[in-house]
Amino acid sequence: MPAALLALAIGAFGIGATEFAMMGVLPTVAQGLHVSIPQAGYLISGYALGVVIGAPLLTAVSGRFTRKHLLLAMMVVFTVGNLAAAAAPSYGWLLAARVLTALPHGAFFGVGSVVAAGLVEQGRNARAISMMFSGLAVANVVGVPAATALGNAVSWRLTFVVISAVGVLAVLGIAVLVPADRAHTPIRLRAELRAFTRAPVLLTLAVGTFGFAGVFATYSYVTPTLTELAGAGPVALTIALALFGLGSVVGNSLGGRLADRALMPAIYVSLALLAGILALFSLTAHNEVTALVTVGGIGVASGMVIPPVQLRTIRAAAEAPTMAAASVQSGLNIANAAGAALGGGLIGVGFGYGAPSLAGAALALIGLGLAVLSSRAATPVPAGE
């Protein structure tokens, strides 16, 4: 695989670290800025909002920039945002910095997916995309725990300084390793927006949103679920989070390979597997060993979904893929918020900790149904599906 994919993976690693590290240092941040934990929680919500609005916004204003220049500009904004977070003198400043940092998130993965797919020959596109997304998966396994430990042991501000250094490394890597656009075709806003009138594009975006809403409905409450149902202690909870992260790394790679062989079947298989293992978790969550194994399986299944959905979106959008590909990330963050709200609501009204995974399985099945509809919709998708 081209070395340029390593530079994109480093950028993805930094983005993943900055998105999820806040969850680990939230109490420390709240204490340092003299705000409540619920108020500090808006720093996570603010980031998600920034991702949702940033993906289409940055694509819309990108004008005639080349894709390489767009990647560089977005990683510069990312780096500046993290430095601003590290230096934040107040809660309001930190909230603004988090939103700024989030703005390039979706657009980076959208533009990066298009660039990654174009770096390799036909038939290896999904694997190239999965290699870029491997940085995001590895961030969950290595980056987030390390950032959390550093933030709690030394200072949460140092966490964002270190993440800024990753941003600088990504900027250098993209500048040196990512080739200049072979034949620069300006991103035309009308064409990009027109892609959203195509049923396969909208359906594929919905596939990713519903599928990952199922994941977040379950995973958002994995700690209290394991504690209450399986009697898991701190060590088991740490192992569960690690298994989910490792599973997502494996699933991401597997999903890329399957998608290159048969794109739509890869989506069907990953969503069916996700629905099955989410439903299974409602049973296995009552035993510590089986619960841990199942959490790892959820990581594998969820990781398998992203590469084929990303590639399907790019192909369905045809000659105007950038905004559509970026919007996949917007959909995933909507899924994050909606899935967590659904899972919390089910627990809150008394259905118990097993209910979110059953609801998650239902959402994954809805995603599977939408995928079937997407494959039947007329679209100029290249051969290989």
Short mmCIF file of C-alpha atoms in Angstrom, two decimals:
data_model
loop_
_atom_site.label_atom_id
_atom_site.label_comp_id
_atom_site.label_asym_id
_atom_site.label_seq_id
_atom_site.Cartn_x
_atom_site.Cartn_y
_atom_site.Cartn_z
CA MET A 1 0.00 0.00 0.00
CA PRO A 2 1.23 3.56 -0.74
CA ALA A 3 3.09 5.38 2.04
CA ALA A 4 0.60 8.25 1.66
CA LEU A 5 -1.97 6.09 3.44
CA LEU A 6 0.23 6.19 6.54
CA ALA A 7 0.00 9.99 6.59
CA LEU A 8 -3.79 9.80 6.32
CA ALA A 9 -3.89 7.18 9.08
CA ILE A 10 -1.85 9.47 11.36
CA GLY A 11 -4.38 12.23 10.80
CA ALA A 12 -7.21 9.79 11.54
CA PHE A 13 -5.39 8.69 14.71
CA GLY A 14 -5.16 12.27 15.95
CA ILE A 15 -8.83 12.93 15.21
CA GLY A 16 -9.89 9.77 17.02
CA ALA A 17 -7.75 10.64 20.03
CA THR A 18 -9.10 14.17 20.36
CA GLU A 19 -12.72 13.05 19.91
CA PHE A 20 -12.73 10.40 22.62
CA ALA A 21 -10.01 11.56 25.03
CA MET A 22 -12.40 14.13 26.50
CA MET A 23 -14.52 11.28 27.87
CA GLY A 24 -11.54 10.02 29.86
CA VAL A 25 -10.47 13.38 31.31
CA LEU A 26 -13.95 14.84 31.80
CA PRO A 27 -13.88 14.84 35.64
CA THR A 28 -10.43 16.45 35.64
CA VAL A 29 -11.54 19.11 33.17
CA ALA A 30 -14.69 19.82 35.20
CA GLN A 31 -12.65 20.22 38.37
CA GLY A 32 -10.03 22.40 36.70
CA LEU A 33 -12.57 24.77 35.13
CA HIS A 34 -14.93 24.71 38.15
CA VAL A 35 -17.96 23.38 36.29
CA SER A 36 -20.25 20.41 36.94
CA ILE A 37 -19.82 17.05 35.23
CA PRO A 38 -23.09 17.50 33.24
CA GLN A 39 -21.92 20.93 32.09
CA ALA A 40 -18.54 19.52 31.11
CA GLY A 41 -20.42 16.86 29.14
CA TYR A 42 -21.39 19.57 26.66
CA LEU A 43 -17.73 19.54 25.57
CA ILE A 44 -18.47 16.10 24.09
CA SER A 45 -21.80 17.19 22.60
CA GLY A 46 -20.20 20.34 21.19
CA TYR A 47 -17.61 18.26 19.38
CA ALA A 48 -20.30 16.02 17.88
CA LEU A 49 -22.21 19.10 16.71
CA GLY A 50 -19.04 20.48 15.12
CA VAL A 51 -18.60 17.24 13.17
CA VAL A 52 -22.19 17.27 11.92
CA ILE A 53 -22.07 20.85 10.62
CA GLY A 54 -18.42 20.87 9.63
CA ALA A 55 -18.52 18.10 7.03
CA PRO A 56 -20.91 19.78 4.55
CA LEU A 57 -19.82 23.31 5.49
CA LEU A 58 -16.11 22.88 4.77
CA THR A 59 -16.84 20.97 1.58
CA ALA A 60 -19.16 23.74 0.43
CA VAL A 61 -16.58 26.50 0.95
CA SER A 62 -13.61 24.51 -0.34
CA GLY A 63 -14.00 26.02 -3.79
CA ARG A 64 -11.11 25.36 -6.11
CA PHE A 65 -8.65 23.97 -3.56
CA THR A 66 -6.98 20.69 -4.47
CA ARG A 67 -7.76 17.72 -2.26
CA LYS A 68 -4.20 17.65 -0.94
CA HIS A 69 -4.41 21.32 0.03
CA LEU A 70 -7.77 20.66 1.68
CA LEU A 71 -6.28 17.86 3.77
CA LEU A 72 -3.41 20.10 4.83
CA ALA A 73 -5.72 22.99 5.71
CA MET A 74 -8.02 20.75 7.75
CA MET A 75 -5.17 19.27 9.76
CA VAL A 76 -3.85 22.79 10.43
CA VAL A 77 -7.28 23.79 11.78
CA PHE A 78 -7.33 20.58 13.83
CA THR A 79 -3.92 21.36 15.31
CA VAL A 80 -4.77 24.98 16.09
CA GLY A 81 -8.02 23.87 17.72
CA ASN A 82 -6.22 21.47 20.03
CA LEU A 83 -3.64 24.11 20.98
CA ALA A 84 -6.51 26.48 21.76
CA ALA A 85 -8.08 23.78 23.93
CA ALA A 86 -4.82 23.28 25.80
CA ALA A 87 -4.56 27.02 26.49
CA ALA A 88 -8.26 27.56 27.28
CA PRO A 89 -8.61 30.03 30.18
CA SER A 90 -12.32 29.30 30.66
CA TYR A 91 -15.08 26.80 29.97
CA GLY A 92 -16.53 28.90 27.14
CA TRP A 93 -13.14 29.11 25.46
CA LEU A 94 -12.67 25.34 25.70
CA LEU A 95 -16.15 24.70 24.29
CA ALA A 96 -15.40 26.97 21.32
CA ALA A 97 -12.05 25.25 20.80
CA ARG A 98 -13.72 21.83 20.80
CA VAL A 99 -16.20 22.92 18.14
CA LEU A 100 -13.37 24.39 16.04
CA THR A 101 -11.38 21.17 16.36
CA ALA A 102 -14.39 19.12 15.27
CA LEU A 103 -15.16 21.09 12.12
CA PRO A 104 -12.52 19.32 9.94
CA HIS A 105 -13.39 15.85 11.29
CA GLY A 106 -15.99 14.75 8.76
CA ALA A 107 -14.48 16.60 5.82
CA PHE A 108 -11.06 15.07 6.51
CA PHE A 109 -12.47 11.55 6.35
CA GLY A 110 -14.57 12.44 3.31
CA VAL A 111 -11.73 13.97 1.31
CA GLY A 112 -9.27 11.42 2.70
CA SER A 113 -11.48 8.52 1.59
CA VAL A 114 -11.60 9.85 -1.96
CA VAL A 115 -7.82 10.39 -1.96
CA ALA A 116 -7.13 6.96 -0.44
CA ALA A 117 -9.33 5.18 -2.97
CA GLY A 118 -7.55 7.00 -5.79
CA LEU A 119 -4.08 5.97 -4.61
CA VAL A 120 -4.59 2.30 -5.49
CA GLU A 121 -5.79 0.29 -8.43
CA GLN A 122 -9.41 -0.77 -8.85
CA GLY A 123 -10.24 -3.68 -6.60
CA ARG A 124 -8.20 -2.43 -3.62
CA ASN A 125 -10.13 0.77 -2.92
CA ALA A 126 -11.90 -0.41 0.22
CA ARG A 127 -8.68 -1.75 1.71
CA ALA A 128 -7.05 1.63 1.13
CA ILE A 129 -9.96 3.36 2.86
CA SER A 130 -9.81 0.86 5.73
CA MET A 131 -6.09 1.57 6.15
CA MET A 132 -6.83 5.25 6.62
CA PHE A 133 -9.62 4.42 9.10
CA SER A 134 -7.26 2.08 10.95
CA GLY A 135 -5.78 5.21 12.52
CA LEU A 136 -9.18 5.95 14.05
CA ALA A 137 -9.51 2.37 15.30
CA VAL A 138 -5.99 2.31 16.77
CA ALA A 139 -6.72 5.59 18.54
CA ASN A 140 -9.39 3.78 20.56
CA VAL A 141 -6.95 1.03 21.55
CA VAL A 142 -3.80 3.06 22.23
CA GLY A 143 -4.32 6.79 21.86
CA VAL A 144 -7.37 7.32 24.06
CA PRO A 145 -6.15 5.25 27.04
CA ALA A 146 -2.73 6.93 26.85
CA ALA A 147 -4.26 10.40 26.58
CA THR A 148 -6.58 9.64 29.50
CA ALA A 149 -3.73 8.39 31.69
CA LEU A 150 -1.58 11.40 30.82
CA GLY A 151 -4.41 13.85 31.44
CA ASN A 152 -5.34 12.40 34.80
CA ALA A 153 -1.78 11.87 36.01
CA VAL A 154 -0.27 15.19 34.86
CA SER A 155 -2.71 17.65 33.27
CA TRP A 156 -5.63 17.49 30.87
CA ARG A 157 -4.03 20.42 29.04
CA LEU A 158 -0.96 18.31 28.28
CA THR A 159 -3.26 15.77 26.63
CA PHE A 160 -4.28 18.31 24.00
CA VAL A 161 -0.70 19.50 23.54
CA VAL A 162 0.36 15.94 22.70
CA ILE A 163 -2.58 15.54 20.31
CA SER A 164 -1.52 18.82 18.67
CA ALA A 165 1.90 17.26 18.09
CA VAL A 166 0.18 14.38 16.30
CA GLY A 167 -1.56 16.99 14.14
CA VAL A 168 1.79 18.54 13.22
CA LEU A 169 3.12 15.10 12.30
CA ALA A 170 0.07 14.51 10.11
CA VAL A 171 0.56 17.86 8.35
CA LEU A 172 4.19 16.98 7.59
CA GLY A 173 3.25 13.49 6.45
CA ILE A 174 0.52 14.72 4.10
CA ALA A 175 2.79 17.44 2.70
CA VAL A 176 5.57 14.96 1.93
CA LEU A 177 3.82 11.67 1.18
CA VAL A 178 0.43 12.50 -0.38
CA PRO A 179 0.92 13.16 -4.09
CA ALA A 180 -0.41 16.30 -5.71
CA ASP A 181 -3.73 15.88 -7.49
CA ARG A 182 -3.00 14.36 -10.89
CA ALA A 183 -5.65 16.32 -12.70
CA HIS A 184 -7.27 18.87 -10.45
CA THR A 185 -11.02 18.98 -10.80
CA PRO A 186 -12.52 21.75 -8.64
CA ILE A 187 -15.16 20.68 -6.15
CA ARG A 188 -18.36 22.07 -7.62
CA LEU A 189 -20.97 22.77 -4.98
CA ARG A 190 -23.95 22.25 -7.29
CA ALA A 191 -22.67 18.85 -8.37
CA GLU A 192 -21.90 17.86 -4.78
CA LEU A 193 -25.39 18.85 -3.66
CA ARG A 194 -26.94 17.11 -6.65
CA ALA A 195 -25.47 13.84 -5.40
CA PHE A 196 -27.88 14.04 -2.46
CA THR A 197 -30.81 13.78 -4.87
CA ARG A 198 -29.73 10.22 -5.67
CA ALA A 199 -31.59 7.57 -3.72
CA PRO A 200 -28.53 5.27 -3.33
CA VAL A 201 -26.53 8.08 -1.70
CA LEU A 202 -29.26 8.96 0.79
CA LEU A 203 -30.02 5.32 1.53
CA THR A 204 -26.35 4.47 2.09
CA LEU A 205 -25.96 7.40 4.49
CA ALA A 206 -29.02 6.11 6.34
CA VAL A 207 -27.49 2.62 6.42
CA GLY A 208 -24.45 3.90 8.29
CA THR A 209 -26.53 6.07 10.61
CA PHE A 210 -28.95 3.31 11.65
CA GLY A 211 -26.22 0.69 11.92
CA PHE A 212 -24.08 2.81 14.21
CA ALA A 213 -27.03 4.08 16.21
CA GLY A 214 -27.39 0.43 17.19
CA VAL A 215 -23.74 0.29 18.25
CA PHE A 216 -23.91 3.47 20.32
CA ALA A 217 -27.22 2.50 21.94
CA THR A 218 -25.32 -0.46 23.40
CA TYR A 219 -21.72 0.67 23.78
CA SER A 220 -22.57 3.97 25.47
CA TYR A 221 -23.81 1.95 28.46
CA VAL A 222 -21.41 -0.97 28.34
CA THR A 223 -19.80 -0.04 31.67
CA PRO A 224 -22.99 0.06 33.80
CA THR A 225 -24.35 -2.96 31.89
CA LEU A 226 -21.32 -5.10 32.71
CA THR A 227 -21.28 -3.82 36.28
CA GLU A 228 -24.96 -4.46 36.94
CA LEU A 229 -25.55 -7.66 34.97
CA ALA A 230 -22.18 -9.43 35.05
CA GLY A 231 -20.77 -8.01 38.28
CA ALA A 232 -17.66 -6.85 36.41
CA GLY A 233 -14.99 -4.96 38.32
CA PRO A 234 -12.53 -2.28 37.18
CA VAL A 235 -10.10 -4.76 35.59
CA ALA A 236 -12.84 -6.49 33.57
CA LEU A 237 -14.22 -3.13 32.45
CA THR A 238 -10.78 -2.07 31.21
CA ILE A 239 -10.43 -5.38 29.35
CA ALA A 240 -13.89 -4.88 27.79
CA LEU A 241 -12.96 -1.47 26.40
CA ALA A 242 -9.67 -2.84 25.08
CA LEU A 243 -11.42 -5.79 23.43
CA PHE A 244 -13.90 -3.47 21.74
CA GLY A 245 -11.05 -1.35 20.40
CA LEU A 246 -9.02 -4.33 19.22
CA GLY A 247 -12.12 -5.81 17.66
CA SER A 248 -12.78 -2.61 15.72
CA VAL A 249 -9.21 -2.71 14.34
CA VAL A 250 -9.70 -6.29 13.15
CA GLY A 251 -13.17 -5.56 11.79
CA ASN A 252 -11.99 -2.48 9.92
CA SER A 253 -9.35 -4.50 8.08
CA LEU A 254 -11.73 -7.39 7.42
CA GLY A 255 -14.46 -5.04 6.17
CA GLY A 256 -12.07 -3.47 3.68
CA ARG A 257 -11.02 -6.83 2.27
CA LEU A 258 -14.59 -8.09 1.98
CA ALA A 259 -15.76 -4.88 0.33
CA ASP A 260 -13.08 -5.15 -2.36
CA ARG A 261 -14.32 -8.63 -3.20
CA ALA A 262 -18.05 -7.85 -3.16
CA LEU A 263 -19.19 -4.44 -1.96
CA MET A 264 -22.89 -4.86 -1.23
CA PRO A 265 -22.55 -8.39 0.21
CA ALA A 266 -19.92 -6.97 2.57
CA ILE A 267 -22.49 -4.44 3.83
CA TYR A 268 -25.13 -7.15 4.21
CA VAL A 269 -22.80 -9.48 6.11
CA SER A 270 -21.45 -6.79 8.43
CA LEU A 271 -24.90 -5.48 9.37
CA ALA A 272 -26.37 -8.96 9.80
CA LEU A 273 -23.44 -9.91 12.03
CA LEU A 274 -23.82 -6.67 13.97
CA ALA A 275 -27.54 -7.26 14.53
CA GLY A 276 -26.94 -10.83 15.64
CA ILE A 277 -24.17 -10.07 18.10
CA LEU A 278 -26.01 -7.08 19.58
CA ALA A 279 -29.01 -9.31 20.21
CA LEU A 280 -26.73 -11.97 21.67
CA PHE A 281 -25.26 -9.45 24.11
CA SER A 282 -28.59 -9.19 25.92
CA LEU A 283 -28.04 -12.85 26.92
CA THR A 284 -24.26 -13.02 27.35
CA ALA A 285 -24.09 -9.81 29.42
CA HIS A 286 -25.08 -11.80 32.53
CA ASN A 287 -21.75 -13.64 32.62
CA GLU A 288 -18.42 -11.84 32.83
CA VAL A 289 -16.50 -14.08 30.40
CA THR A 290 -19.19 -14.34 27.73
CA ALA A 291 -19.92 -10.62 28.06
CA LEU A 292 -16.28 -9.69 27.40
CA VAL A 293 -16.12 -11.97 24.36
CA THR A 294 -19.33 -10.47 22.99
CA VAL A 295 -18.11 -6.90 23.49
CA GLY A 296 -15.06 -7.79 21.40
CA GLY A 297 -17.40 -9.22 18.78
CA ILE A 298 -19.42 -6.00 18.71
CA GLY A 299 -16.16 -4.18 18.03
CA VAL A 300 -15.37 -6.49 15.10
CA ALA A 301 -18.85 -6.17 13.57
CA SER A 302 -18.98 -2.39 13.96
CA GLY A 303 -15.52 -2.02 12.44
CA MET A 304 -16.58 -4.08 9.44
CA VAL A 305 -19.39 -1.67 8.56
CA ILE A 306 -17.41 1.52 7.90
CA PRO A 307 -15.15 0.69 4.89
CA PRO A 308 -17.92 -0.75 2.66
CA VAL A 309 -20.39 2.02 3.58
CA GLN A 310 -17.75 4.68 2.87
CA LEU A 311 -16.84 3.15 -0.49
CA ARG A 312 -20.48 2.60 -1.45
CA THR A 313 -21.21 6.27 -0.75
CA ILE A 314 -18.29 7.40 -2.91
CA ARG A 315 -19.38 5.20 -5.80
CA ALA A 316 -23.05 6.11 -5.50
CA ALA A 317 -22.17 9.81 -5.63
CA ALA A 318 -20.22 9.15 -8.85
CA GLU A 319 -18.40 12.27 -10.06
CA ALA A 320 -19.21 14.35 -6.95
CA PRO A 321 -18.21 12.16 -4.00
CA THR A 322 -16.54 14.55 -1.55
CA MET A 323 -19.49 16.02 0.37
CA ALA A 324 -21.35 12.70 0.37
CA ALA A 325 -18.30 10.87 1.75
CA ALA A 326 -17.83 13.56 4.40
CA SER A 327 -21.48 13.30 5.37
CA VAL A 328 -20.96 9.68 6.41
CA GLN A 329 -19.15 11.07 9.45
CA SER A 330 -22.01 13.47 10.13
CA GLY A 331 -24.36 10.50 10.05
CA LEU A 332 -22.17 8.55 12.48
CA ASN A 333 -22.18 11.41 14.96
CA ILE A 334 -25.95 11.74 14.66
CA ALA A 335 -26.01 8.00 15.35
CA ASN A 336 -23.83 8.57 18.40
CA ALA A 337 -26.23 11.09 19.90
CA ALA A 338 -29.44 9.32 18.89
CA GLY A 339 -28.28 5.85 19.85
CA ALA A 340 -27.05 6.98 23.27
CA ALA A 341 -30.32 8.82 23.87
CA LEU A 342 -32.38 5.77 22.88
CA GLY A 343 -30.37 3.41 25.07
CA GLY A 344 -30.53 5.77 28.03
CA GLY A 345 -34.25 6.27 27.55
CA LEU A 346 -34.93 2.51 27.59
CA ILE A 347 -32.92 2.09 30.78
CA GLY A 348 -34.54 5.14 32.34
CA VAL A 349 -38.11 3.92 31.85
CA GLY A 350 -37.32 0.57 33.45
CA PHE A 351 -36.63 -1.86 30.59
CA GLY A 352 -33.26 -2.73 32.11
CA TYR A 353 -29.70 -2.90 30.88
CA GLY A 354 -30.41 -5.65 28.38
CA ALA A 355 -32.83 -3.48 26.40
CA PRO A 356 -30.33 -1.18 24.63
CA SER A 357 -28.60 -4.05 22.84
CA LEU A 358 -31.94 -5.44 21.63
CA ALA A 359 -32.90 -2.00 20.35
CA GLY A 360 -29.46 -1.77 18.77
CA ALA A 361 -30.04 -5.07 16.98
CA ALA A 362 -33.33 -3.74 15.62
CA LEU A 363 -31.60 -0.58 14.36
CA ALA A 364 -28.91 -2.66 12.64
CA LEU A 365 -31.63 -4.69 10.93
CA ILE A 366 -33.24 -1.47 9.72
CA GLY A 367 -29.85 -0.52 8.30
CA LEU A 368 -29.68 -3.91 6.56
CA GLY A 369 -33.11 -3.36 5.02
CA LEU A 370 -32.05 0.07 3.78
CA ALA A 371 -28.92 -1.48 2.27
CA VAL A 372 -31.07 -3.88 0.28
CA LEU A 373 -33.18 -0.96 -0.96
CA SER A 374 -30.01 0.92 -1.84
CA SER A 375 -28.72 -1.93 -4.00
CA ARG A 376 -31.99 -2.03 -5.92
CA ALA A 377 -32.04 1.71 -6.61
CA ALA A 378 -30.80 2.72 -10.04
CA THR A 379 -27.30 4.21 -9.87
CA PRO A 380 -24.23 4.40 -12.10
CA VAL A 381 -22.04 2.33 -9.77
CA PRO A 382 -18.93 0.78 -11.33
CA ALA A 383 -18.65 -2.93 -11.85
CA GLY A 384 -17.50 -5.05 -8.98
CA GLU A 385 -20.61 -4.95 -6.84
#
